Amino acid sequence: MIDLYYFNVLPLIYNYSNNLENLFILPVLVFLTLFTGLKTMLIEPQNTQSHNYQSKLNGKYPFDNILFYPKTICHTCKLEKPARSKHCSICNKCILLNDHHCIWMNNCIGKGNYLYFYGFLFGNISVTTYAFLRLLYVLLRSKALISNKPVLTLFILSGTFSVICISFTYMQLSLIKDGMTTNEKDKWFTIQEFMRNGRLVRTGAPQEDSTWFILDPDLDTQCLGSSETKYYSTNPYDHTVYTLSDFTKVESPKDIPNIYDFGSFWANLKDVCS
Ligand SMILES: [Zn+2]
Ligand SMILES: [Zn+2]
């Protein structure tokens, strides 16, 4: 898109542009996008094979005993999995604060490259939206350019990528607001699905001190009160069959605490980018 603009489109629309955008705004936006993209690609997120990763985390993410449990050993790395980590089969490492493996960056988005990843997303939004609006302005003033193939191609491409980038960034920022990564969003969805189906229970004091269990999937929810009923931990690594005498059925998402939500969008953003 950059070469299409500079070699094919700019000579045609030069009279409609000015030096401020040609010599400053666009070069700066393009440079920032390429720079943050390169950094996202090249910075290896912290992982359980990193030197000193535990002292860097310094107990920042305790185990919530809902999604993440202590003393869990990764089947592949054979190393203990810290809270909020996930094994990436492509990077072949357990990545800390793992969001997802980005196929465009060929790297995991995790602890260490979040800031550049968000910079890259905003860079892409700025460049594509700016190009789209600018070309729209030019096309409205010069009807002859509508039939020009490079101008029309760049107009359609920039508009399409702008919508894609804005939608994807919106989803990412929504997760930040909720204090969860893409990986955790899937886990929360599963937990809430058990709750919606009436299969999630907890024992112990409410909120952080609870222990969480799921009704045996082979049993009907009518069995919930029976003393013979089997339950499993929400920890997928724990295959113990539990019988519970005193428990509370969980009926609202508000009763399931997310200890990784630090209370506001900015607090969560600062946390993942630090
Ligand atoms: Zn692993
Ligand atoms: Zn990866």
Short mmCIF file of N, CA and C in Angstrom, two decimals, residues 20 51-53 81 90 200 206 209 249 252:
data_model
loop_
_atom_site.label_atom_id
_atom_site.label_comp_id
_atom_site.label_asym_id
_atom_site.label_seq_id
_atom_site.Cartn_x
_atom_site.Cartn_y
_atom_site.Cartn_z
N LEU A 20 2.86 19.75 4.41
CA LEU A 20 2.77 19.30 5.81
C LEU A 20 2.46 17.80 5.86
N HIS A 51 15.37 -15.96 31.53
CA HIS A 51 16.17 -15.85 32.75
C HIS A 51 15.47 -14.90 33.73
N ASN A 52 15.35 -15.32 34.97
CA ASN A 52 14.84 -14.42 36.02
C ASN A 52 13.40 -13.96 35.84
N TYR A 53 12.58 -14.71 35.11
CA TYR A 53 11.23 -14.21 34.86
C TYR A 53 10.43 -14.07 36.15
N LYS A 81 3.72 -23.54 35.35
CA LYS A 81 3.04 -22.46 34.61
C LYS A 81 2.64 -21.34 35.57
N ILE A 90 3.48 -22.78 18.68
CA ILE A 90 4.33 -22.29 17.58
C ILE A 90 5.67 -21.80 18.14
N LEU A 200 -22.01 -24.76 37.78
CA LEU A 200 -20.86 -24.20 38.49
C LEU A 200 -21.21 -23.99 39.97
N PRO A 206 -17.22 -16.48 50.11
CA PRO A 206 -17.42 -15.88 48.79
C PRO A 206 -16.16 -15.22 48.24
N ASP A 209 -11.80 -16.30 48.31
CA ASP A 209 -11.46 -17.49 49.10
C ASP A 209 -12.21 -18.74 48.66
N LYS A 249 -24.39 -22.82 44.74
CA LYS A 249 -24.52 -22.78 43.28
C LYS A 249 -24.25 -21.36 42.80
N SER A 252 -24.63 -15.97 39.07
CA SER A 252 -24.43 -14.68 38.40
C SER A 252 -22.94 -14.47 38.10
#
